[in-house]
């Protein structure tokens, strides 16, 4: 009887530890995605302080932004992750990935515009960056 209680207690503790670890893993993943997205934001904000004629530094900031976004793409937005399983979640996941991919593409386009030293292309790419960010945040963040 004591052995049975010990076994049962051990099972409950193991199950509780597993549940806690799974919850912490979700928080860690969100933290990694959030950290990557903060790098993207920081790099884009840095473009405001880089002199307009320093195309090399601006191109580097754009490159760092799209590298961080690529890293963030490994994770799923919490809003999508917490949705109940089903077709709506599947659509939201696909749409979230679509937006991340488009954002990555636009940031690469921004880097190219800086490398080409073309103010018109830079302005057009920045407009796309802002629109992409707005759509993604409207749909998939609590901001």
XYZ file of N, CA and C in Angstrom:
429
model
N 0.822 -1.189 0.000
C 0.000 0.000 0.000
C 0.871 1.261 0.000
N 1.922 1.287 0.807
C 2.825 2.437 0.832
C 3.529 2.559 -0.510
N 3.947 1.422 -1.072
C 4.609 1.428 -2.358
C 3.676 1.975 -3.427
N 2.402 1.609 -3.369
C 1.412 2.064 -4.336
C 1.199 3.577 -4.220
N 1.143 4.093 -2.991
C 0.983 5.531 -2.778
C 2.206 6.295 -3.314
N 3.395 5.727 -3.043
C 4.610 6.364 -3.535
C 4.598 6.405 -5.072
N 4.210 5.313 -5.663
C 4.154 5.238 -7.123
C 3.148 6.238 -7.671
N 1.995 6.334 -7.040
C 0.949 7.263 -7.475
C 1.411 8.722 -7.302
N 2.055 9.010 -6.163
C 2.572 10.352 -5.908
C 3.627 10.709 -6.944
N 4.506 9.768 -7.239
C 5.547 10.003 -8.234
C 4.925 10.284 -9.605
N 3.891 9.523 -9.959
C 3.229 9.734 -11.252
C 2.608 11.129 -11.328
N 1.958 11.554 -10.274
C 1.323 12.870 -10.240
C 2.385 13.967 -10.352
N 3.484 13.816 -9.600
C 4.562 14.805 -9.666
C 5.198 14.851 -11.056
N 5.390 13.697 -11.656
C 5.987 13.655 -12.998
C 5.067 14.322 -14.010
N 3.784 14.026 -13.921
C 2.819 14.638 -14.831
C 2.765 16.150 -14.633
N 2.773 16.584 -13.388
C 2.775 18.022 -13.096
C 4.028 18.703 -13.617
N 5.163 18.044 -13.455
C 6.425 18.604 -13.967
C 6.395 18.717 -15.475
N 5.840 17.702 -16.123
C 5.744 17.736 -17.588
C 4.853 18.889 -18.040
N 3.721 19.053 -17.385
C 2.804 20.139 -17.749
C 3.468 21.501 -17.535
N 4.185 21.649 -16.438
C 4.875 22.901 -16.155
C 5.957 23.163 -17.197
N 6.710 22.128 -17.535
C 7.770 22.266 -18.543
C 7.182 22.637 -19.889
N 6.076 22.035 -20.276
C 5.445 22.365 -21.560
C 4.993 23.821 -21.569
N 4.434 24.279 -20.455
C 4.019 25.683 -20.360
C 5.200 26.625 -20.435
N 6.281 26.269 -19.772
C 7.488 27.099 -19.814
C 8.092 27.114 -21.211
N 8.027 25.962 -21.903
C 8.557 25.911 -23.258
C 7.790 26.863 -24.166
N 6.472 26.943 -24.030
C 5.680 27.877 -24.829
C 6.092 29.315 -24.535
N 6.338 29.630 -23.262
C 6.779 30.977 -22.890
C 8.163 31.269 -23.448
N 9.053 30.265 -23.414
C 10.401 30.450 -23.943
C 10.330 30.717 -25.436
N 9.500 29.936 -26.160
C 9.358 30.156 -27.594
C 8.816 31.545 -27.876
N 7.822 31.983 -27.119
C 7.278 33.329 -27.324
C 8.348 34.362 -27.018
N 9.119 34.096 -25.989
C 10.182 35.038 -25.650
C 11.193 35.137 -26.775
N 11.516 34.012 -27.398
C 12.469 34.033 -28.509
C 11.880 34.785 -29.698
N 10.623 34.532 -30.007
C 9.982 35.245 -31.117
C 9.903 36.731 -30.798
N 9.487 37.038 -29.586
C 9.384 38.450 -29.181
C 10.749 39.118 -29.229
N 11.782 38.416 -28.781
C 13.132 38.991 -28.803
C 13.577 39.251 -30.243
N 13.313 38.309 -31.126
C 13.676 38.496 -32.540
C 12.916 39.672 -33.146
N 11.642 39.779 -32.821
C 10.845 40.868 -33.378
C 11.286 42.219 -32.808
N 11.783 42.219 -31.576
C 12.322 43.467 -31.010
C 13.575 43.898 -31.765
N 14.380 42.933 -32.186
C 15.567 43.260 -32.985
C 15.139 43.885 -34.305
N 14.114 43.300 -34.929
C 13.598 43.860 -36.187
C 13.186 45.310 -35.966
N 12.397 45.536 -34.933
C 11.905 46.873 -34.630
C 13.059 47.832 -34.338
N 14.023 47.381 -33.544
C 15.169 48.222 -33.186
C 15.954 48.618 -34.435
N 16.171 47.667 -35.322
C 16.938 47.958 -36.535
C 16.190 48.935 -37.441
N 14.879 48.757 -37.543
C 14.101 49.684 -38.372
C 14.081 51.082 -37.755
N 13.978 51.148 -36.437
C 13.998 52.452 -35.764
C 15.361 53.121 -35.918
N 16.414 52.318 -35.992
C 17.754 52.881 -36.129
C 17.913 53.616 -37.461
N 17.092 53.269 -38.436
C 17.171 53.944 -39.731
C 16.854 55.439 -39.601
N 16.101 55.801 -38.576
C 15.765 57.212 -38.353
C 16.993 58.029 -37.957
N 17.930 57.378 -37.285
C 19.098 58.108 -36.779
C 20.315 58.006 -37.698
N 20.260 57.105 -38.654
C 21.378 56.956 -39.596
C 21.280 58.094 -40.611
N 22.371 58.785 -40.864
C 22.328 59.869 -41.859
C 21.797 59.382 -43.212
N 21.022 60.215 -43.872
C 20.376 59.850 -45.142
C 21.374 59.391 -46.204
N 22.594 59.891 -46.151
C 23.580 59.535 -47.168
C 24.467 58.350 -46.770
N 24.202 57.748 -45.595
C 24.984 56.584 -45.156
C 24.237 55.308 -45.566
N 24.280 55.031 -46.856
C 23.549 53.895 -47.408
C 24.094 52.552 -46.912
N 25.380 52.485 -46.629
C 25.987 51.237 -46.156
C 25.444 50.867 -44.777
N 25.419 51.825 -43.863
C 24.895 51.566 -42.512
C 23.407 51.234 -42.558
N 22.667 51.926 -43.413
C 21.231 51.667 -43.531
C 20.984 50.273 -44.116
N 21.773 49.892 -45.108
C 21.636 48.557 -45.699
C 21.935 47.485 -44.651
N 22.930 47.750 -43.806
C 23.277 46.801 -42.742
C 22.129 46.677 -41.732
N 21.515 47.782 -41.388
C 20.372 47.742 -40.460
C 19.219 46.947 -41.072
N 18.952 47.153 -42.349
C 17.889 46.404 -43.029
C 18.224 44.916 -43.057
N 19.491 44.592 -43.304
C 19.919 43.188 -43.328
C 19.744 42.550 -41.955
N 20.157 43.254 -40.905
C 19.995 42.717 -39.545
C 18.520 42.520 -39.219
N 17.685 43.417 -39.712
C 16.239 43.288 -39.474
C 15.704 42.039 -40.153
N 16.074 41.808 -41.417
C 15.499 40.624 -42.068
C 16.122 39.330 -41.554
N 17.347 39.379 -41.056
C 17.930 38.189 -40.425
C 17.181 37.836 -39.137
N 16.838 38.841 -38.354
C 16.083 38.603 -37.112
C 14.675 38.108 -37.433
N 14.075 38.650 -38.475
C 12.736 38.201 -38.870
C 12.781 36.745 -39.309
N 13.804 36.374 -40.048
C 13.954 34.983 -40.472
C 14.040 34.067 -39.257
N 14.763 34.493 -38.240
C 14.852 33.716 -37.003
C 13.489 33.615 -36.314
N 12.733 34.699 -36.310
C 11.411 34.710 -35.661
C 10.422 33.802 -36.383
N 10.657 33.553 -37.654
C 9.727 32.753 -38.444
C 9.677 31.298 -37.993
N 10.600 30.877 -37.144
C 10.592 29.506 -36.615
C 9.460 29.304 -35.600
N 8.917 30.390 -35.111
C 7.956 30.331 -34.021
C 6.567 30.728 -34.501
N 5.573 30.460 -33.674
C 4.190 30.793 -33.980
C 3.711 31.867 -33.012
N 2.996 32.839 -33.531
C 2.449 33.899 -32.691
C 1.533 33.285 -31.626
N 1.624 33.798 -30.413
C 0.836 33.270 -29.303
C -0.655 33.311 -29.620
N -1.099 34.387 -30.241
C -2.517 34.507 -30.575
C -2.983 33.325 -31.427
N -2.151 32.901 -32.359
C -2.498 31.773 -33.226
C -2.361 30.474 -32.444
N -1.288 30.340 -31.694
C -1.036 29.126 -30.923
C -2.176 28.824 -29.959
N -2.770 29.868 -29.385
C -3.815 29.671 -28.380
C -5.199 29.452 -28.975
N -5.330 29.546 -30.287
C -6.634 29.322 -30.918
C -7.008 27.848 -30.813
N -8.295 27.555 -30.712
C -8.696 26.149 -30.698
C -8.393 25.495 -32.048
N -8.042 24.226 -32.008
C -7.729 23.494 -33.235
C -8.921 23.544 -34.192
N -8.625 23.589 -35.456
C -9.678 23.614 -36.465
C -9.270 24.432 -37.672
N -10.225 24.625 -38.545
C -9.920 25.302 -39.809
C -9.540 26.773 -39.618
N -10.126 27.443 -38.642
C -9.783 28.851 -38.410
C -8.335 28.989 -37.953
N -7.900 28.078 -37.096
C -6.514 28.108 -36.640
C -5.577 27.794 -37.809
N -5.942 26.830 -38.624
C -5.111 26.473 -39.781
C -4.980 27.662 -40.734
N -6.094 28.366 -40.960
C -6.049 29.542 -41.835
C -5.202 30.655 -41.215
N -5.363 30.877 -39.921
C -4.592 31.925 -39.239
C -3.102 31.601 -39.277
N -2.754 30.333 -39.092
C -1.354 29.929 -39.133
C -0.773 30.159 -40.529
N -1.511 29.766 -41.556
C -1.045 29.973 -42.931
C -0.923 31.463 -43.245
N -1.881 32.247 -42.790
C -1.847 33.687 -43.050
C -0.702 34.354 -42.296
N -0.458 33.907 -41.071
C 0.646 34.446 -40.288
C 1.969 34.163 -40.992
N 2.127 32.960 -41.497
C 3.351 32.604 -42.231
C 3.464 33.418 -43.514
N 2.338 33.634 -44.178
C 2.333 34.440 -45.404
C 2.829 35.848 -45.104
N 2.303 36.455 -44.049
C 2.703 37.809 -43.683
C 4.171 37.885 -43.279
N 4.647 36.884 -42.552
C 6.059 36.873 -42.170
C 6.933 36.765 -43.420
N 6.530 35.934 -44.364
C 7.277 35.788 -45.605
C 7.291 37.068 -46.418
N 6.139 37.714 -46.492
C 6.068 38.986 -47.216
C 6.932 40.048 -46.539
N 6.894 40.071 -45.228
C 7.699 41.039 -44.484
C 9.183 40.792 -44.728
N 9.575 39.538 -44.750
C 10.971 39.196 -45.030
C 11.364 39.708 -46.413
N 10.521 39.450 -47.378
C 10.781 39.885 -48.750
C 10.923 41.403 -48.834
N 10.043 42.122 -48.158
C 10.066 43.588 -48.186
C 11.338 44.121 -47.521
N 11.777 43.490 -46.443
C 13.007 43.934 -45.795
C 14.229 43.682 -46.687
N 14.213 42.590 -47.434
C 15.293 42.340 -48.395
C 15.254 43.393 -49.505
N 14.042 43.746 -49.930
C 13.873 44.797 -50.937
C 14.411 46.135 -50.414
N 14.180 46.403 -49.143
C 14.690 47.631 -48.527
C 16.223 47.633 -48.523
N 16.818 46.506 -48.169
C 18.276 46.420 -48.179
C 18.808 46.681 -49.594
N 18.184 46.072 -50.588
C 18.607 46.292 -51.977
C 18.493 47.764 -52.374
N 17.421 48.400 -51.967
C 17.226 49.816 -52.296
C 18.350 50.663 -51.706
N 18.737 50.360 -50.459
C 19.854 51.090 -49.849
C 21.164 50.798 -50.580
N 21.376 49.549 -50.959
C 22.602 49.204 -51.677
C 22.667 49.883 -53.049
N 21.491 50.085 -53.651
C 21.427 50.780 -54.943
C 21.468 52.304 -54.779
N 21.380 52.755 -53.531
C 21.401 54.189 -53.211
C 20.320 54.954 -53.974
N 19.124 54.352 -53.984
C 18.006 54.908 -54.748
C 16.912 55.393 -53.782
N 16.830 56.709 -53.538
C 15.848 57.246 -52.589
C 14.391 56.883 -52.930
N 14.059 56.829 -54.208
C 12.680 56.478 -54.592
C 12.371 55.027 -54.212
N 13.306 54.124 -54.462
C 13.108 52.717 -54.093
C 13.083 52.549 -52.576
N 13.913 53.328 -51.879
C 13.939 53.273 -50.412
C 12.582 53.692 -49.861
N 12.044 54.790 -50.372
C 10.747 55.284 -49.903
C 9.640 54.269 -50.197
N 9.673 53.675 -51.383
C 8.654 52.679 -51.744
C 8.756 51.447 -50.851
N 9.976 50.991 -50.606
C 10.163 49.821 -49.743
C 9.741 50.115 -48.310
N 10.063 51.314 -47.820
C 9.661 51.679 -46.454
C 8.147 51.724 -46.317
N 7.462 52.193 -47.351
C 5.994 52.213 -47.322
C 5.461 50.781 -47.218
N 6.089 49.854 -47.938
C 5.680 48.443 -47.865
C 5.973 47.856 -46.486
N 7.109 48.232 -45.918
C 7.468 47.755 -44.580
C 6.401 48.189 -43.578
N 6.035 49.448 -43.633
C 5.036 49.979 -42.692
C 3.683 49.304 -42.873
N 3.274 49.082 -44.106
C 1.983 48.437 -44.378
C 1.995 46.993 -43.893
N 3.085 46.296 -44.155
C 3.224 44.905 -43.726
C 3.167 44.801 -42.206
N 3.879 45.695 -41.526
C 3.888 45.695 -40.060
C 2.491 45.977 -39.518
N 1.829 46.938 -40.115
C 0.492 47.313 -39.658
C -0.477 46.128 -39.772
N -0.449 45.451 -40.923
C -1.366 44.319 -41.131
C -1.055 43.183 -40.164
N 0.223 42.854 -39.999
C 0.599 41.772 -39.113
C 0.244 42.052 -37.661
N 0.501 43.256 -37.211
C 0.209 43.604 -35.824
C -1.295 43.667 -35.583
N -2.028 44.138 -36.562
C -3.487 44.232 -36.422
C -4.093 42.839 -36.247
N -3.554 41.868 -36.966
C -4.113 40.521 -36.932
C -3.568 39.646 -35.818
N -2.261 39.754 -35.516
C -1.633 38.714 -34.712
C -0.907 39.184 -33.451
N -1.174 40.401 -32.999
C -0.619 40.823 -31.709
C -1.701 41.498 -30.893
N -1.408 41.661 -29.623
C -2.347 42.333 -28.724
C -2.044 43.825 -28.615
N -1.068 44.311 -29.412
C -0.678 45.729 -29.373
C -1.837 46.648 -29.658
